[in-house]
């Protein structure tokens, strides 16, 4: 059963970094440090970024491997990319991990990462794109969606100035990502992966709530 809270209790100083959030921050940071070495970065991207299906089996064209559906989320395209993903992971993830517990939170995060990766694979395969996908954004957008569903009326201060309820922030971001993906306004940004993370997160929460045709085991 889910507790239908509109507001959450702020975390204490002892829970500002619950286990899963803390370990994700550390792992992403360590991988980024490894990426600062050019030769290591090339190797990491070749083997652990998410590459499209069906690329030519020729030198210079890395292959898709199943593990990439998880490992791509630990690679980032730069310090700004890493910072905003990790800040959002911490900002929203702490409350969700405390609310659900670490085990369910970790499962949810990585299923959103995989869902985002599958969505991105479909999009890039259909479009013929040959560039890899990196970043934790799919999982982060899934967490944002969860925050909006668990604490819909909690105020979020947009740009630290303007309060907006979490549910409206989530809806706004979802619509913005859909528009940006369809309009292709930002090349190099995996908008449909972001949407995929949100959609898979929504379906998983509804499954846990018993609102889908397939019911969870009790």
Tab-separated table of C-alpha atoms in Angstrom:
chain	number	residue	atom	x	y	z
A	1	UNK	CA	0.000	0.000	0.000
A	2	UNK	CA	1.141	3.539	-0.721
A	3	UNK	CA	0.752	6.356	1.732
A	4	UNK	CA	-0.893	9.225	-0.080
A	5	UNK	CA	1.116	12.103	1.332
A	6	UNK	CA	0.975	15.493	-0.327
A	7	UNK	CA	4.057	16.677	1.511
A	8	UNK	CA	7.096	14.828	2.705
A	9	UNK	CA	9.169	15.257	5.843
A	10	UNK	CA	12.542	16.844	5.062
A	11	UNK	CA	15.404	14.374	5.500
A	12	UNK	CA	17.522	14.660	8.635
A	13	UNK	CA	21.243	15.303	8.475
A	14	UNK	CA	21.789	11.556	8.823
A	15	UNK	CA	19.751	10.738	5.725
A	16	UNK	CA	20.856	13.422	3.299
A	17	UNK	CA	22.699	10.669	1.417
A	18	UNK	CA	20.796	7.374	1.708
A	19	UNK	CA	22.683	4.304	0.416
A	20	UNK	CA	21.514	4.014	-3.194
A	21	UNK	CA	21.658	7.740	-3.919
A	22	UNK	CA	25.074	7.994	-2.272
A	23	UNK	CA	26.519	5.053	-4.202
A	24	UNK	CA	25.103	6.319	-7.499
A	25	UNK	CA	26.693	9.720	-6.900
A	26	UNK	CA	30.044	8.115	-6.090
A	27	UNK	CA	30.002	5.705	-9.039
A	28	UNK	CA	29.007	8.384	-11.536
A	29	UNK	CA	31.701	10.675	-10.179
A	30	UNK	CA	34.399	7.998	-10.392
A	31	UNK	CA	33.445	7.056	-13.944
A	32	UNK	CA	33.551	10.718	-14.947
A	33	UNK	CA	37.064	11.031	-13.511
A	34	UNK	CA	38.076	8.040	-15.636
A	35	UNK	CA	36.540	9.746	-18.675
A	36	UNK	CA	38.897	12.687	-18.211
A	37	UNK	CA	41.688	10.461	-19.566
A	38	UNK	CA	41.186	10.535	-23.373
A	39	UNK	CA	42.238	6.942	-24.051
A	40	UNK	CA	40.087	5.639	-21.204
A	41	UNK	CA	37.155	7.763	-22.342
A	42	UNK	CA	37.298	6.309	-25.860
A	43	UNK	CA	37.388	2.775	-24.482
A	44	UNK	CA	34.509	3.419	-22.069
A	45	UNK	CA	32.347	4.987	-24.764
A	46	UNK	CA	33.105	2.203	-27.242
A	47	UNK	CA	32.114	-0.583	-24.859
A	48	UNK	CA	29.716	0.935	-22.346
A	49	UNK	CA	27.807	3.747	-24.080
A	50	UNK	CA	24.492	2.761	-25.668
A	51	UNK	CA	25.082	2.131	-29.369
A	52	UNK	CA	22.294	1.654	-31.939
A	53	UNK	CA	21.362	-1.771	-33.222
A	54	UNK	CA	22.519	-2.981	-36.611
A	55	UNK	CA	25.587	-0.807	-37.173
A	56	UNK	CA	27.901	-2.054	-39.945
A	57	UNK	CA	30.387	-4.662	-38.744
A	58	UNK	CA	33.335	-2.536	-39.801
A	59	UNK	CA	36.271	-0.893	-38.001
A	60	UNK	CA	35.150	2.292	-36.284
A	61	UNK	CA	31.565	1.104	-35.729
A	62	UNK	CA	31.124	-0.172	-32.152
A	63	UNK	CA	28.526	-2.863	-31.526
A	64	UNK	CA	25.487	-2.911	-29.295
A	65	UNK	CA	25.787	-5.166	-26.256
A	66	UNK	CA	22.988	-5.870	-23.757
A	67	UNK	CA	24.916	-4.507	-20.771
A	68	UNK	CA	24.941	-1.092	-22.425
A	69	UNK	CA	21.274	-0.684	-21.411
A	70	UNK	CA	22.581	-0.109	-17.868
A	71	UNK	CA	26.169	1.074	-18.260
A	72	UNK	CA	25.352	4.040	-20.515
A	73	UNK	CA	23.795	5.741	-17.502
A	74	UNK	CA	27.179	6.022	-15.755
A	75	UNK	CA	28.835	7.899	-18.631
A	76	UNK	CA	28.382	11.623	-19.208
A	77	UNK	CA	29.187	14.079	-21.956
A	78	UNK	CA	30.787	16.711	-19.733
A	79	UNK	CA	30.891	18.249	-16.278
A	80	UNK	CA	27.659	20.222	-16.764
A	81	UNK	CA	25.834	17.082	-17.924
A	82	UNK	CA	27.072	15.201	-14.869
A	83	UNK	CA	26.347	18.006	-12.404
A	84	UNK	CA	22.723	18.585	-13.365
A	85	UNK	CA	21.939	14.865	-13.475
A	86	UNK	CA	23.532	14.225	-10.093
A	87	UNK	CA	21.968	17.301	-8.515
A	88	UNK	CA	18.495	16.212	-9.664
A	89	UNK	CA	19.189	12.631	-8.554
A	90	UNK	CA	20.055	13.885	-5.082
A	91	UNK	CA	17.330	16.549	-4.910
A	92	UNK	CA	14.458	14.202	-5.742
A	93	UNK	CA	15.979	10.793	-5.101
A	94	UNK	CA	16.646	11.254	-1.381
A	95	UNK	CA	12.954	11.679	-0.574
A	96	UNK	CA	11.879	8.799	-2.825
A	97	UNK	CA	14.484	6.424	-1.366
A	98	UNK	CA	13.390	7.324	2.171
A	99	UNK	CA	9.744	6.846	1.206
A	100	UNK	CA	10.134	3.511	-0.599
A	101	UNK	CA	13.254	2.100	0.963
A	102	UNK	CA	16.583	1.494	-0.744
A	103	UNK	CA	15.751	-1.831	-2.373
A	104	UNK	CA	12.626	-0.639	-4.172
A	105	UNK	CA	14.226	2.683	-5.062
A	106	UNK	CA	17.255	0.987	-6.636
A	107	UNK	CA	15.031	-1.382	-8.613
A	108	UNK	CA	12.892	1.516	-9.809
A	109	UNK	CA	15.875	3.624	-10.849
A	110	UNK	CA	17.536	0.941	-12.933
A	111	UNK	CA	14.291	-0.175	-14.564
A	112	UNK	CA	13.754	3.449	-15.615
A	113	UNK	CA	17.316	3.527	-16.972
A	114	UNK	CA	16.661	0.356	-18.977
A	115	UNK	CA	13.274	1.631	-20.164
A	116	UNK	CA	14.834	4.891	-21.294
A	117	UNK	CA	17.560	2.950	-23.087
A	118	UNK	CA	15.061	0.733	-24.912
A	119	UNK	CA	13.103	3.803	-25.993
A	120	UNK	CA	16.251	5.472	-27.258
A	121	UNK	CA	17.307	2.312	-29.100
A	122	UNK	CA	13.989	2.255	-30.930
A	123	UNK	CA	14.212	5.929	-31.884
A	124	UNK	CA	17.820	5.907	-33.091
A	125	UNK	CA	17.413	2.616	-34.944
A	126	UNK	CA	14.397	3.937	-36.839
A	127	UNK	CA	16.101	7.262	-37.566
A	128	UNK	CA	19.413	5.725	-38.635
A	129	UNK	CA	21.440	7.665	-36.065
A	130	UNK	CA	24.937	6.291	-35.440
A	131	UNK	CA	25.833	8.270	-32.334
A	132	UNK	CA	25.992	6.697	-28.858
A	133	UNK	CA	23.766	7.650	-25.941
A	134	UNK	CA	25.202	8.448	-22.505
A	135	UNK	CA	23.893	9.878	-19.252
A	136	UNK	CA	21.708	9.140	-16.248
A	137	UNK	CA	18.894	11.394	-17.464
A	138	UNK	CA	16.475	8.540	-18.186
A	139	UNK	CA	16.686	7.322	-14.599
A	140	UNK	CA	16.583	10.876	-13.260
A	141	UNK	CA	13.426	11.701	-15.222
A	142	UNK	CA	11.886	8.519	-13.832
A	143	UNK	CA	12.686	9.736	-10.318
A	144	UNK	CA	11.233	13.157	-11.112
A	145	UNK	CA	8.040	11.425	-12.244
A	146	UNK	CA	7.949	9.383	-9.024
A	147	UNK	CA	8.375	12.520	-6.921
A	148	UNK	CA	5.474	14.169	-8.710
A	149	UNK	CA	3.276	11.119	-8.101
A	150	UNK	CA	4.269	10.535	-4.478
A	151	UNK	CA	4.308	14.173	-3.380
A	152	UNK	CA	2.149	15.976	-5.972
A	153	UNK	CA	1.518	19.148	-3.975
A	154	UNK	CA	5.022	19.650	-2.626
A	155	UNK	CA	6.319	23.049	-3.785
A	156	UNK	CA	9.454	23.055	-5.913
A	157	UNK	CA	11.214	26.374	-6.299
A	158	UNK	CA	11.882	26.828	-9.999
A	159	UNK	CA	15.251	28.551	-10.447
A	160	UNK	CA	15.204	28.825	-6.634
A	161	UNK	CA	12.679	31.673	-6.912
A	162	UNK	CA	9.246	30.607	-8.130
A	163	UNK	CA	7.263	27.905	-6.272
A	164	UNK	CA	5.449	25.353	-8.407
A	165	UNK	CA	3.723	22.167	-7.277
A	166	UNK	CA	5.632	18.995	-8.104
A	167	UNK	CA	2.811	17.556	-10.205
A	168	UNK	CA	2.769	20.603	-12.494
A	169	UNK	CA	6.551	20.568	-12.782
A	170	UNK	CA	6.466	16.936	-13.902
A	171	UNK	CA	3.688	17.547	-16.424
A	172	UNK	CA	5.497	20.604	-17.758
A	173	UNK	CA	8.788	18.770	-18.170
A	174	UNK	CA	7.051	15.862	-19.871
A	175	UNK	CA	5.336	18.132	-22.396
A	176	UNK	CA	8.556	20.065	-22.978
A	177	UNK	CA	10.500	16.881	-23.673
A	178	UNK	CA	7.792	15.629	-26.035
A	179	UNK	CA	7.785	18.903	-27.965
A	180	UNK	CA	11.587	19.050	-28.096
A	181	UNK	CA	11.814	15.447	-29.268
A	182	UNK	CA	9.235	15.832	-32.025
A	183	UNK	CA	10.575	19.213	-33.131
A	184	UNK	CA	14.223	18.098	-32.813
A	185	UNK	CA	15.113	21.456	-31.296
A	186	UNK	CA	18.292	20.222	-29.578
A	187	UNK	CA	20.529	17.869	-31.509
A	188	UNK	CA	22.524	15.580	-29.261
A	189	UNK	CA	19.878	15.509	-26.500
A	190	UNK	CA	18.021	12.215	-26.027
A	191	UNK	CA	14.560	13.668	-25.402
A	192	UNK	CA	12.771	10.409	-26.119
A	193	UNK	CA	15.014	8.607	-23.627
A	194	UNK	CA	13.880	11.119	-21.000
A	195	UNK	CA	10.272	10.418	-21.924
A	196	UNK	CA	10.949	6.686	-21.888
A	197	UNK	CA	12.246	6.916	-18.328
A	198	UNK	CA	9.093	8.752	-17.275
A	199	UNK	CA	6.734	6.348	-19.069
A	200	UNK	CA	8.400	3.227	-17.680
A	201	UNK	CA	8.426	4.815	-14.226
A	202	UNK	CA	4.721	5.596	-14.452
A	203	UNK	CA	3.876	2.047	-15.545
A	204	UNK	CA	5.987	0.555	-12.764
A	205	UNK	CA	4.337	2.693	-10.082
A	206	UNK	CA	0.895	1.824	-11.427
A	207	UNK	CA	1.880	-1.859	-11.417
A	208	UNK	CA	2.967	-1.654	-7.788
A	209	UNK	CA	-0.298	0.088	-6.977
A	210	UNK	CA	-2.231	-2.758	-8.616
A	211	UNK	CA	-3.786	-0.504	-11.253
A	212	UNK	CA	-2.637	-2.462	-14.315
A	213	UNK	CA	-4.142	-5.643	-15.715
A	214	UNK	CA	-1.084	-7.525	-14.475
A	215	UNK	CA	-1.126	-7.408	-10.666
A	216	UNK	CA	1.926	-7.568	-8.363
A	217	UNK	CA	2.328	-10.552	-6.067
A	218	UNK	CA	1.246	-9.968	-2.483
